[in-house]
XYZ file of C-alpha atoms in Angstrom:
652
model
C 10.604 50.763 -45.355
C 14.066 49.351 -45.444
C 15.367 52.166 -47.534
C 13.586 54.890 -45.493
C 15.689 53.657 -42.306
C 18.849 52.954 -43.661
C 18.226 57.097 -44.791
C 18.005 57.694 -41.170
C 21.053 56.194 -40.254
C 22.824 58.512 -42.582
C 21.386 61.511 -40.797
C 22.580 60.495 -37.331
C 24.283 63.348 -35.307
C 27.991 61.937 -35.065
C 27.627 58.985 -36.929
C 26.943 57.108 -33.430
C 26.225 53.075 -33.613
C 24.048 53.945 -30.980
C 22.346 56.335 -32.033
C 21.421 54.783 -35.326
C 20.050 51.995 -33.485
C 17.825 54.190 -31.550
C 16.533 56.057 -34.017
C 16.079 52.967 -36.294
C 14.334 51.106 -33.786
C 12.315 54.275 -33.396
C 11.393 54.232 -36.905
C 10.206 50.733 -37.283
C 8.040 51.434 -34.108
C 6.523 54.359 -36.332
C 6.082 52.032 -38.894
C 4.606 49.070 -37.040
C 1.424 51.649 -35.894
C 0.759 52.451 -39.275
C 2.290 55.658 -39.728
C 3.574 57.141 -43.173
C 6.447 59.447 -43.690
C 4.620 61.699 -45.912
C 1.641 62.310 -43.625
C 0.320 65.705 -42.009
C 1.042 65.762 -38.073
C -2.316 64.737 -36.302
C -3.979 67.656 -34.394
C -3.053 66.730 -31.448
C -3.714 69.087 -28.690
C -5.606 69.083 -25.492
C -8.280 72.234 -25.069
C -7.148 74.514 -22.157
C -9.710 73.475 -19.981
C -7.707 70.045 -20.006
C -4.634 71.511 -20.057
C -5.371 73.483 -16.825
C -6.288 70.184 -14.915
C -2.673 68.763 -16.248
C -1.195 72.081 -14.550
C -3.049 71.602 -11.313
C -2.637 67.841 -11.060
C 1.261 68.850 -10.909
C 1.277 72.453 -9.644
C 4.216 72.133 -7.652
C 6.145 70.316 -9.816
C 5.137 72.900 -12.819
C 6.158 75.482 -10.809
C 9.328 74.260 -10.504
C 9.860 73.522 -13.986
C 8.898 76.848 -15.060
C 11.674 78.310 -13.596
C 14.465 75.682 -14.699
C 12.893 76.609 -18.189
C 13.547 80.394 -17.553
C 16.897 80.025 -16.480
C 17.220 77.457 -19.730
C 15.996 79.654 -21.946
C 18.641 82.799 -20.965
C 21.629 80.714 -22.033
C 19.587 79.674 -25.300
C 17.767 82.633 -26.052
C 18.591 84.616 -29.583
C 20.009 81.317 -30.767
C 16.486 80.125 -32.854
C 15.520 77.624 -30.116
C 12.262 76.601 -28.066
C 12.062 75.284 -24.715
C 9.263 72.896 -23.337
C 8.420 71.164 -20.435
C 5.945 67.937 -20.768
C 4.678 65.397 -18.396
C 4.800 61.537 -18.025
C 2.291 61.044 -20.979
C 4.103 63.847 -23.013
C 1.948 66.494 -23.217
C 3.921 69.978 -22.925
C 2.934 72.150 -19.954
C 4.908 75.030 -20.474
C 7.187 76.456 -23.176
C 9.069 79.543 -24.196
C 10.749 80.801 -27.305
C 12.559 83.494 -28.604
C 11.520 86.150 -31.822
C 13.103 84.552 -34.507
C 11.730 80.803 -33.455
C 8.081 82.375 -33.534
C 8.265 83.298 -36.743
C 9.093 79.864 -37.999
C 6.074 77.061 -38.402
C 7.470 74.889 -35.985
C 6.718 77.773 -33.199
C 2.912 76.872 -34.163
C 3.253 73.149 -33.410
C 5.288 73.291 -29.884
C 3.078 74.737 -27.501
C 1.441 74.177 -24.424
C -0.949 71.231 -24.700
C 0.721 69.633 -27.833
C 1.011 65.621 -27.096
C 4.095 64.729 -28.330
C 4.362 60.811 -28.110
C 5.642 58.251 -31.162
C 2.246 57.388 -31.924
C 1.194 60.906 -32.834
C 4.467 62.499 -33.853
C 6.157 60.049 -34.834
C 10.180 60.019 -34.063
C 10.789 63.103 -31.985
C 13.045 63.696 -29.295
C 10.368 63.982 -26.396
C 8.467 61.108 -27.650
C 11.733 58.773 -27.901
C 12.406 59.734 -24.227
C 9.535 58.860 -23.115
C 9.905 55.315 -24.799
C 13.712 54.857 -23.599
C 13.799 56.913 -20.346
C 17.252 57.998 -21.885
C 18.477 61.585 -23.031
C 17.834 61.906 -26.820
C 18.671 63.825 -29.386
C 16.647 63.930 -33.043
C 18.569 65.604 -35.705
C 16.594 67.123 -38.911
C 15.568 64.202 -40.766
C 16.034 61.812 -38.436
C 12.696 62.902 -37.747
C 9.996 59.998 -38.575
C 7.586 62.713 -40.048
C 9.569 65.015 -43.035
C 7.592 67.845 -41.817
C 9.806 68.519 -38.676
C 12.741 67.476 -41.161
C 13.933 71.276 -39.951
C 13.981 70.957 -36.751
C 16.662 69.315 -33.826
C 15.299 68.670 -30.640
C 17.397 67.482 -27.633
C 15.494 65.982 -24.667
C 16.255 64.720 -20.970
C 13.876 62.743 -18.349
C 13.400 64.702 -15.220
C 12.796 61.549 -12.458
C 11.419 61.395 -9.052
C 13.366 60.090 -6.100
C 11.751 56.811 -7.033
C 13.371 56.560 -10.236
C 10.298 57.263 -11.779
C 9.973 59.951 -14.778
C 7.523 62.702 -14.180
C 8.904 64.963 -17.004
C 10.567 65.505 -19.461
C 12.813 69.177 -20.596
C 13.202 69.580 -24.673
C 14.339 72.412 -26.698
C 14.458 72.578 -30.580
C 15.895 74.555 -32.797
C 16.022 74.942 -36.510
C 18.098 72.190 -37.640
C 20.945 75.040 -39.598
C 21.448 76.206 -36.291
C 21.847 73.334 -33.812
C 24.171 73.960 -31.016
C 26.452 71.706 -29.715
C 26.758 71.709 -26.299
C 22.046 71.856 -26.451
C 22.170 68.530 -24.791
C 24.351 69.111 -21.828
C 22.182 72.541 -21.262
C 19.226 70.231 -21.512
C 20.691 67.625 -18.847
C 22.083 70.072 -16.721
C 18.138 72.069 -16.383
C 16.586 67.899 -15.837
C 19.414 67.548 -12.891
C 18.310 71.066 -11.378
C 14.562 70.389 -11.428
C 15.312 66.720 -10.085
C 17.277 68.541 -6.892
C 13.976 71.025 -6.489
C 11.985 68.024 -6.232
C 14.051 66.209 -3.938
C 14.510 69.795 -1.785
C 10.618 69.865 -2.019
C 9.701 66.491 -1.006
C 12.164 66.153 1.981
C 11.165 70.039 3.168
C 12.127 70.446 6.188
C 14.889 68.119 6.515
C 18.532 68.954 6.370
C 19.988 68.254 2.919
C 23.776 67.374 2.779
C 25.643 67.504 -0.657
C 28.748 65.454 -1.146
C 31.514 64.867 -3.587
C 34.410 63.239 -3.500
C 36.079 66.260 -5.199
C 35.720 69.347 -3.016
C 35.229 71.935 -5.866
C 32.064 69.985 -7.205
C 29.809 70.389 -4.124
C 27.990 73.071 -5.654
C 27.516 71.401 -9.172
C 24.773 68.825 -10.198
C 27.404 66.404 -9.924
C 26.934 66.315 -6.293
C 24.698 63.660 -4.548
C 22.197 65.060 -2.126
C 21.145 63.443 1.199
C 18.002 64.251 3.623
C 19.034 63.657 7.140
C 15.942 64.097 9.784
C 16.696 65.303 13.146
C 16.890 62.163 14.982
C 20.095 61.174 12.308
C 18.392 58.778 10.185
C 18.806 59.274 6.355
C 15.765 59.308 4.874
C 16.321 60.072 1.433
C 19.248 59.789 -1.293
C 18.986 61.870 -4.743
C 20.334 59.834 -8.033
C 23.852 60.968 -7.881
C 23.899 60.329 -4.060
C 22.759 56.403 -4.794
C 25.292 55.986 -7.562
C 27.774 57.363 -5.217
C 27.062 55.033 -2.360
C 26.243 52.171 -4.257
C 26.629 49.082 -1.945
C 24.663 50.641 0.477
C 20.872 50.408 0.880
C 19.068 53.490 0.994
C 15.416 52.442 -0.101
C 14.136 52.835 3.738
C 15.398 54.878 6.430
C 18.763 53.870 7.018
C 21.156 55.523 10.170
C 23.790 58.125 9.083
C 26.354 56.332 11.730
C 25.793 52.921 9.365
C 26.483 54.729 6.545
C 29.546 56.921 7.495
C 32.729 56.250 9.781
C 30.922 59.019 12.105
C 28.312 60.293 14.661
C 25.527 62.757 12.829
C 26.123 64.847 16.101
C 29.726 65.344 15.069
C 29.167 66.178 11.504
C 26.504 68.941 12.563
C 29.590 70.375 14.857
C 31.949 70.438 11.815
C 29.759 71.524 9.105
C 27.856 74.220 11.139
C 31.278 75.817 12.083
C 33.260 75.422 9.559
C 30.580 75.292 6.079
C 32.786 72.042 4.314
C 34.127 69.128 6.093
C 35.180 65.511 5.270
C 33.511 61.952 6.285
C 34.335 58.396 4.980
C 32.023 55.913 4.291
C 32.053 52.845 5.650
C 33.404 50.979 2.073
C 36.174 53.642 3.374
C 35.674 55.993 0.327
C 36.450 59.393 1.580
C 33.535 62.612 0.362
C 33.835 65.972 0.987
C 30.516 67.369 2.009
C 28.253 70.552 3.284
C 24.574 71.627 4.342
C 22.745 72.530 1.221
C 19.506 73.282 2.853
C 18.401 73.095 6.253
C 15.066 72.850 7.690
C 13.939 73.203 11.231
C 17.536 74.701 12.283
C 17.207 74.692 16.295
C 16.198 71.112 15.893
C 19.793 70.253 14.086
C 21.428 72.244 16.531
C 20.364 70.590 19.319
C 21.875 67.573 18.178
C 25.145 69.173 18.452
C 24.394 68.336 21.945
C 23.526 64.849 21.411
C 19.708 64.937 21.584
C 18.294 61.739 22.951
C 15.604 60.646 20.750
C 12.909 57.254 20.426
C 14.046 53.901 19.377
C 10.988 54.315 16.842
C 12.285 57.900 14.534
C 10.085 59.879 12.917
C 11.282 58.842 9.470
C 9.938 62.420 7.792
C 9.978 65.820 9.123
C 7.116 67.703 9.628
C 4.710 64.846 9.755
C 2.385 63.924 12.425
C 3.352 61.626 14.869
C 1.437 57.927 14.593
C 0.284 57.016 17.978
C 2.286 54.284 19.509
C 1.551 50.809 19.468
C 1.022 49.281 23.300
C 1.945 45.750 21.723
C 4.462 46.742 19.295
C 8.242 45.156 20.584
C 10.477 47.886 21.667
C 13.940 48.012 23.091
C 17.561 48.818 23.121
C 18.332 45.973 20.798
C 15.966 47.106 18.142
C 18.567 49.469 16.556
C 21.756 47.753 17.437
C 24.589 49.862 15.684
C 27.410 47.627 16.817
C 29.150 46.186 13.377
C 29.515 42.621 14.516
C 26.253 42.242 16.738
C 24.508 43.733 13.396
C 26.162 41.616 11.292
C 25.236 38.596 13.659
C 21.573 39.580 13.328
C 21.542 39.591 9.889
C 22.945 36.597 9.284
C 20.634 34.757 11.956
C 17.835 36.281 9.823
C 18.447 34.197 6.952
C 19.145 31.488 8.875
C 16.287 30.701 10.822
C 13.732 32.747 8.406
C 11.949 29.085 7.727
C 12.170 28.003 11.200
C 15.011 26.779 13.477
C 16.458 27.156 17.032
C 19.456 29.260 18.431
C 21.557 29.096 21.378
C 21.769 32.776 22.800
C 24.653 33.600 25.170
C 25.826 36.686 26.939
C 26.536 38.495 30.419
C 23.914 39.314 32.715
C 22.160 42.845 31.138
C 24.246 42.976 27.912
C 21.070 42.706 26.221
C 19.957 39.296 24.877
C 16.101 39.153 25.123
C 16.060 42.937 23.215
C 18.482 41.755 20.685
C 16.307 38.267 19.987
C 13.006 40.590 19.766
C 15.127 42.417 16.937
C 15.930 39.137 15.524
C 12.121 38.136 15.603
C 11.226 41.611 14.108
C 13.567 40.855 11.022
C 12.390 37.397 10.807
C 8.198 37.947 10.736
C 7.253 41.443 12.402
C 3.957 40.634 13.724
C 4.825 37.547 15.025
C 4.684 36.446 18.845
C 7.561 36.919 21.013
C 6.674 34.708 24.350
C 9.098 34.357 27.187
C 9.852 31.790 30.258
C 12.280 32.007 32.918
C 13.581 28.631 33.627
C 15.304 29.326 36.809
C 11.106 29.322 37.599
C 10.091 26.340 37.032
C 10.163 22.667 38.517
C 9.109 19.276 37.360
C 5.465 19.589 39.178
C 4.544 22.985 37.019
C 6.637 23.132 33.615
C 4.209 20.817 32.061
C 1.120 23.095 31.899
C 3.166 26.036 31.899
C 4.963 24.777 28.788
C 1.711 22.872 26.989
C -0.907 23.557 28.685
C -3.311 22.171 31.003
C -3.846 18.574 29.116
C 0.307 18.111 29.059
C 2.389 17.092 26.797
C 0.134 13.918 26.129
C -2.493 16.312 24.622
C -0.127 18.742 23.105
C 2.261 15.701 21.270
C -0.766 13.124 20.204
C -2.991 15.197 18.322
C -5.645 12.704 17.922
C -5.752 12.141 21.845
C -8.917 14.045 21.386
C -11.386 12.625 18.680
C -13.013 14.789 16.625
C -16.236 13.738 16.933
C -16.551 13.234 20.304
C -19.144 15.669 22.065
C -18.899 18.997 23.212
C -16.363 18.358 25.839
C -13.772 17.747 23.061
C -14.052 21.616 22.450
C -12.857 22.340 26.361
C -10.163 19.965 26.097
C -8.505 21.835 22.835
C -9.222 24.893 24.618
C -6.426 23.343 27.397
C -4.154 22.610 24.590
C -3.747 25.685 23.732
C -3.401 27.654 27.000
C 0.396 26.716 26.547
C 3.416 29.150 26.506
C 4.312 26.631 22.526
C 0.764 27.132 21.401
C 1.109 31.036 22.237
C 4.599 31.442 20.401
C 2.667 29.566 17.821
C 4.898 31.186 14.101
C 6.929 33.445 16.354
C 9.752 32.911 19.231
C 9.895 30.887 22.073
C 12.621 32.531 24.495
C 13.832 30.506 26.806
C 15.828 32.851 29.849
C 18.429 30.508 32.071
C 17.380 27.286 30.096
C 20.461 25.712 31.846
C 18.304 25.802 35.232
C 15.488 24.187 33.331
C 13.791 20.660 34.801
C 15.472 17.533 33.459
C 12.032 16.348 31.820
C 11.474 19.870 30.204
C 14.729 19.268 28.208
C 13.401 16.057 26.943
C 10.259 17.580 26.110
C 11.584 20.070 24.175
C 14.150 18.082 22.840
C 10.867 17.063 20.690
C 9.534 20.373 19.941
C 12.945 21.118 18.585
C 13.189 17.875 16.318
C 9.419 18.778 15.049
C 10.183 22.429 14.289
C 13.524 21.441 12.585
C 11.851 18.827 10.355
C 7.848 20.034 9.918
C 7.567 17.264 7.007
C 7.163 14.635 10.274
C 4.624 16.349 12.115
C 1.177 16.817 11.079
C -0.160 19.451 9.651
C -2.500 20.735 12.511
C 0.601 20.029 14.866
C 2.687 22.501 12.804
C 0.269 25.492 13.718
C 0.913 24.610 17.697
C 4.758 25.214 17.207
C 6.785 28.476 17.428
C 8.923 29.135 13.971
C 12.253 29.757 16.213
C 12.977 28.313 19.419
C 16.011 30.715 21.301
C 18.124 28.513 24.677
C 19.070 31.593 26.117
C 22.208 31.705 29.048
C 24.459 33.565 30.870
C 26.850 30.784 31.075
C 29.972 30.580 28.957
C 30.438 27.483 26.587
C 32.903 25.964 29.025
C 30.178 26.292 31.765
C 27.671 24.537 29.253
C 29.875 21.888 28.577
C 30.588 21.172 32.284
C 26.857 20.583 32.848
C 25.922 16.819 33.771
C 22.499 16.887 32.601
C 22.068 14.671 29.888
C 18.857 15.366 28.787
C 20.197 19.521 28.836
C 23.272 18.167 26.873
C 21.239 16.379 24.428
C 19.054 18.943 23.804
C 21.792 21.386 23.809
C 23.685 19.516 20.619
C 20.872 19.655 18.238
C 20.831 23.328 18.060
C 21.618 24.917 14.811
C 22.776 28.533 15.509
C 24.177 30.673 18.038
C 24.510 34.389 18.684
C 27.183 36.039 21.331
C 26.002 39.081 22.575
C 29.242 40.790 24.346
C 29.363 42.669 27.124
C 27.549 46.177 27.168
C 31.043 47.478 28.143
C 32.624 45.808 24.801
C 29.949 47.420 22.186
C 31.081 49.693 19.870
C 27.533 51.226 20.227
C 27.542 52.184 23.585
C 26.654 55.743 22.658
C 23.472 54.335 21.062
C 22.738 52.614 23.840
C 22.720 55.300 26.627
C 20.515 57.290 24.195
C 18.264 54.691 23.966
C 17.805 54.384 27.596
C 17.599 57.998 27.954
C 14.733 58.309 25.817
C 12.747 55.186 26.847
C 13.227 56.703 30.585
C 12.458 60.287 29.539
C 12.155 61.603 26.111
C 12.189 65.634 26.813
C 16.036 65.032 28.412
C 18.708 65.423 26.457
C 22.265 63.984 27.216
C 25.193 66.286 26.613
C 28.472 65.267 25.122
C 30.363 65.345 27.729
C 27.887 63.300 30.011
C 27.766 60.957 27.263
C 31.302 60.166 27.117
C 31.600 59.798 30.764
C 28.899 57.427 30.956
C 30.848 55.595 27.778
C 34.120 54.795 30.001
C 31.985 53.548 32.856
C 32.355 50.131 33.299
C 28.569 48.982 34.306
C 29.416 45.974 36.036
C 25.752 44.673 35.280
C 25.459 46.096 32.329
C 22.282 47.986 30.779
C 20.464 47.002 34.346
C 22.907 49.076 36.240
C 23.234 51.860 33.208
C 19.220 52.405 33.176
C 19.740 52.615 37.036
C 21.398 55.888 37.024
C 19.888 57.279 34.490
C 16.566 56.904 36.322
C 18.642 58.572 39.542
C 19.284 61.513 37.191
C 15.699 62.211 36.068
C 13.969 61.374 39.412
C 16.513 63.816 41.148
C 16.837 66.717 38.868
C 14.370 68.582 36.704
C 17.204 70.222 34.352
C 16.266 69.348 30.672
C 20.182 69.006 29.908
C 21.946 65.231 31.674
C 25.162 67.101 32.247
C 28.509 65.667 33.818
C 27.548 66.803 37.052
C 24.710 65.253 37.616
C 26.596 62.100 36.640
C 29.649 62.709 38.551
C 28.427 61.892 41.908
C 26.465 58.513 41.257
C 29.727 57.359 39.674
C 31.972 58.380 42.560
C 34.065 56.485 44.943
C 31.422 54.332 46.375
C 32.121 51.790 43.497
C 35.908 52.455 42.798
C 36.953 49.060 43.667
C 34.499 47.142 41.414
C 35.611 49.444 38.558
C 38.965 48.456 36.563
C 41.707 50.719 36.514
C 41.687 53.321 33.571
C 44.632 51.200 31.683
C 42.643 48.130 31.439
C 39.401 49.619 30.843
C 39.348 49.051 27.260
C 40.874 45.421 27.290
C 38.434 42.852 28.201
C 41.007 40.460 29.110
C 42.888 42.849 31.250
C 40.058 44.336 32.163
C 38.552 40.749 33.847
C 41.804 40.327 35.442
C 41.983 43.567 36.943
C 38.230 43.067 38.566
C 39.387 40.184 39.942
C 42.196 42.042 41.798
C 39.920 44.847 43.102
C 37.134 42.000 44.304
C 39.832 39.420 46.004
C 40.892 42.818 48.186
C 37.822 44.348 49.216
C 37.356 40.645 50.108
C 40.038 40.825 51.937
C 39.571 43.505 53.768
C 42.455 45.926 52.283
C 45.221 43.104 52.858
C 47.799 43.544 49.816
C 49.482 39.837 51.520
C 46.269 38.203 51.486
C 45.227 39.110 47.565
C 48.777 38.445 46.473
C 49.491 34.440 48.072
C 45.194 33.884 46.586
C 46.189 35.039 43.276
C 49.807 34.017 43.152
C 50.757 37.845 42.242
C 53.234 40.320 43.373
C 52.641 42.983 45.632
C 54.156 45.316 42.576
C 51.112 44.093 40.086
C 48.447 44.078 43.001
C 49.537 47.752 44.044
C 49.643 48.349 39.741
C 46.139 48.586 39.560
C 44.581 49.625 42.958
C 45.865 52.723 42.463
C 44.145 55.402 43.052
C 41.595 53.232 45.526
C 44.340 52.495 48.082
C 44.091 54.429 51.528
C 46.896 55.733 52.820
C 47.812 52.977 55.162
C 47.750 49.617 53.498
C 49.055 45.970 54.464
């Protein structure tokens, strides 16, 4: 046996290490299932009944590889070769050879229904495929069996865009007349069928190609990308994952997260002008184009910005799942902002085995959506319950917050005895009419906790400690409590701070994380979030680009509250299918100039707050430039800085 492998390794095309490893290791597999070098091939071929039920299991994927072997066999033919194409188990489906193959005796052994495995064949090039998932090449007598000691075969795995093989392209030749580029002809068909099946599977869809090299974008070298019509990429060929490696593409992931720009934009550039340029966000920069495109009005529209769900279709041309009435939806559920995501993320990990959070922001910026995303990441089918604080007094938090047996029957568990008689069963039932037994392994949301009841603190003070550290509660306690408890405030930290409750302040120091949501006006996904709101108030509108980008620079002084305002205005008031500037023009007009900063400070926060407090002090002050200037300690100069344009003609 020893001496029968080492002959192998003499035979090896190229003398590779490698390769002699391979095709040793292949031989001692031959060995270990009791095959002999000497002995006749086994008979091993499927009748054509079977053979058609192989070709119908995988008709369109047959198909396909029919005509990759076609084009194969034109830049092999009158060279002595045969081309084959075999499924997963290694049966061939499909082959073709030329006139002076036919006449050899291989030409009666490769053919349609042969099984061409190790443990029939011995070492082959299909079969050794198969076993590595690797390219191969076999080379005359490195052939396990000496009667295909004439023949080189040269092999590639054709996968799915799982990664999964579900074929396999050979061609052999007599071994005098091997050619040397076989293999990268081989490859090169695998990569074309791989791209039909990707093309096939995402029908419909528009397929980008990319290269970071401009003259490869129509080569197999180029990674492929389906893009649905609501932007979301939802699939990524092999070359297009080992391009973008770093990023996850195993789900549906946004185009925006992956590149430095808006899906809308790239349709503009790449409709008009066939080849443009994006960067990704590792700042790599690819040169791509449309390869194939599906449903083409569909795209187009989006040159327009269509609005579209906060739940995407994830693949074209499928029927739409009816909507869940309790499923969580909002605009935080597909934040796109890099820091807020980030946040999220983080948070996720965090609190994934319980915890609480402090969550602070400006009125509408979008806190209780962004916590619901949070929850989502955390345990998607868990509760999300919510109390407003500013609600609540010392005479009703109690039964709101435990329920109607209080916190004496919520915190001593054996308050009520087990075996007392059927009215033990009404007084659980109280226990767990509470807002904690509700949010029971979900979230507990907490809106203006700082206006919460002085006891309530303390009482939660002790849901916190129990949640943080489950080993100290009992077990049937544990299934009353929510898995993340969330403080959340408008206030700033300085305004925290300042409060004298010391019950609020205690509770307030024993929580673990925080999130900041910033201003609507500060997120970098503002665009994303006027789509949003256009589709949640009507889906059939669409928002052009230039009534996007005026809402953009509007500063919504209460945030998504007064955004989702207008945009209701719009629909209610006009029937047009388009939101165009002009219907936006006039419900952001002078009526609320002076509560909007001047255009240089728009995109400063800090100036930004100062100048809003300029523009408030004088319509305050009734127009009086004196007045605003001795409150604020400013010059006339500065005041008169940013009131312009607002001023009338005749000021003080």
């Amino acid at each position: 046996m020893e001496d029968a492998i080492a002959l192998s390794k003499t035979h090896s095309l190229g003398n590779s290490s490698r390769t002699n490893a391979v095709i040793e290791s292949s031989w001692k597999r031959c060995y270990d299932l009791g095959l002999n070098r000497s002995d006749q091939p086994r008979a091993a071929v499927i009748h054509d009944q079977e053979l058609r039920m192989l070709r119908e299991e995988s008709h369109g994927l047959w198909q396909l590889a029919r005509r990759e072997l076609r084009e194969l066999y034109s830049q092999v033919a009158g060279a002595n070769y045969v081309v084959a194409f075999a499924d997963r188990s290694g049966t061939i489906l499909e082959s073709l050879h030329d006139q002076e193959f036919a006449t050899s005796s291989a030409s009666q052994v490769v053919i349609p229904g042969s099984v061409w495995n190790e443990e029939i064949r011995g070492t082959n090039a299909l079969g050794l495929t198969l076993t590595t998932q690797q390219a191969s090449v076999v080379d005359g007598n490195e052939h396990f069996l000496s009667r295909f000691e004439n023949i080189s075969c040269f092999a590639s795995p054709v996968r799915n865009t799982q990664n999964e093989i579900v074929g396999i392209i050979d061609a052999s030749t007599d071994a005098r007349s091997r050619g040397r580029h076989t293999l990268a002809l081989v490859k090169l068909a695998a990569t074309n069928l791989e791209n039909s099946l990707f093309k096939a599977e995402f029908d419909g869809a528009l397929i980008l190609g990319f290269h970071p090299r401009p003259e490869y974008l129509n080569t197999t070298s180029a990674g492929l990308l389906a893009i649905s019509e609501e932007g979301f990429i939802i699939g990524a060929s092999g070359n297009a994952k080992e391009m973008l490696r770093g990023f996850d593409l195993r789900s549906p992931t946004s185009f925006e997260s992956v590149f430095d720009a808006r899906f809308s934009s790239l349709l503009q550039k790449v409709l008009s002008k066939g080849v443009t340029t994006l960067r990704d966000r590792m700042r790599s920069t690819v040169h791509c184009s449309i390869t194939e495109i599906g449903h083409l009005m569909g795209y187009i529209n989006k040159i327009h910005v269509q609005n579209f769900s906060p739940v995407p279709n994830l693949r074209p041309r499928s029927r739409v799942t009816p909507k869940d009435p309790n499923a969580r939806e909002g605009l935080g559920h597909h934040c796109r902002d890099p820091q807020l995501t980030s946040d999220l993320k983080s948070l996720a990990r965090s609190l994934a085995n319980g915890g609480s959070m402090l969550c602070c922001g400006p009125t509408g910026s979008g806190k209780t959506t962004s916590c619901k995303q949070l929850l989502t990441d955390i345990c998607a089918e868990a509760p999300f319950v919510e109390i407003d604080c500013g609600l609540l007094s010392e005479q009703n938090y109690e039964t709101l917050l435990f329920g109607n047996s209080g916190r004496l029957g919520f915190f001593e568990p054996d308050h009520f005895n087990a075996t007392s008689e059927p009215p033990y069963q009404n007084a659980m039932a109280q226990v767990f009419s509470g807002k904690i037994h509700k949010s029971a392994k979900g979230m507990l949301y907490l809106r203006n906790f700082d206006k919460m009841p002085e006891q309530m603190a303390a009482d939660l003070l002790r849901v916190l400690r129990a949640i943080e550290n489950p080993s100290n509660t009992a077990d049937d306690h544990i299934m009353l409590l929510p898995k993340v408890l969330v403080l959340s405030t408008t206030l700033s930290s300085e305004e925290l701070s300042g409060k004298k409750d010391a019950q609020l302040q205690g509770l307030i120091s024993e929580i673990t994380d925080e999130l900041r949501i910033p201003d609507v006006n500060d997120r970098l996904d503002i665009n994303q979030i006027i789509r949003s709101v256009v589709a949640e108030t009507d889906p059939s509108r669409i928002v052009t680009i230039e009534a996007e980008r005026l809402l953009s620079n509007h500063y919504w002084k209460s945030g998504i509250r007064s955004l989702q305002k207008t945009i209701r205005q719009i629909v209610r008031h006009s029937d047009d299918r388009y939101i165009r500037q002009a219907h936006i023009e006039p419900l952001l007009g002078k009526r609320d100039d002076e509560l909007q900063p001047c255009p240089k400070c728009l995109n400063s926060a800090i100036k930004r707050e100062k100048c809003l407090k300029i523009r408030a002090t004088w319509k305050e002050s009734h127009g009086n430039i004196s007045v605003v200037s001795r409150k604020l300690g400013l010059s006339r100069t500065t005041i008169y800085a940013h009131l312009n344009p607002v001023l009338p003609d005749n000021t003080n």
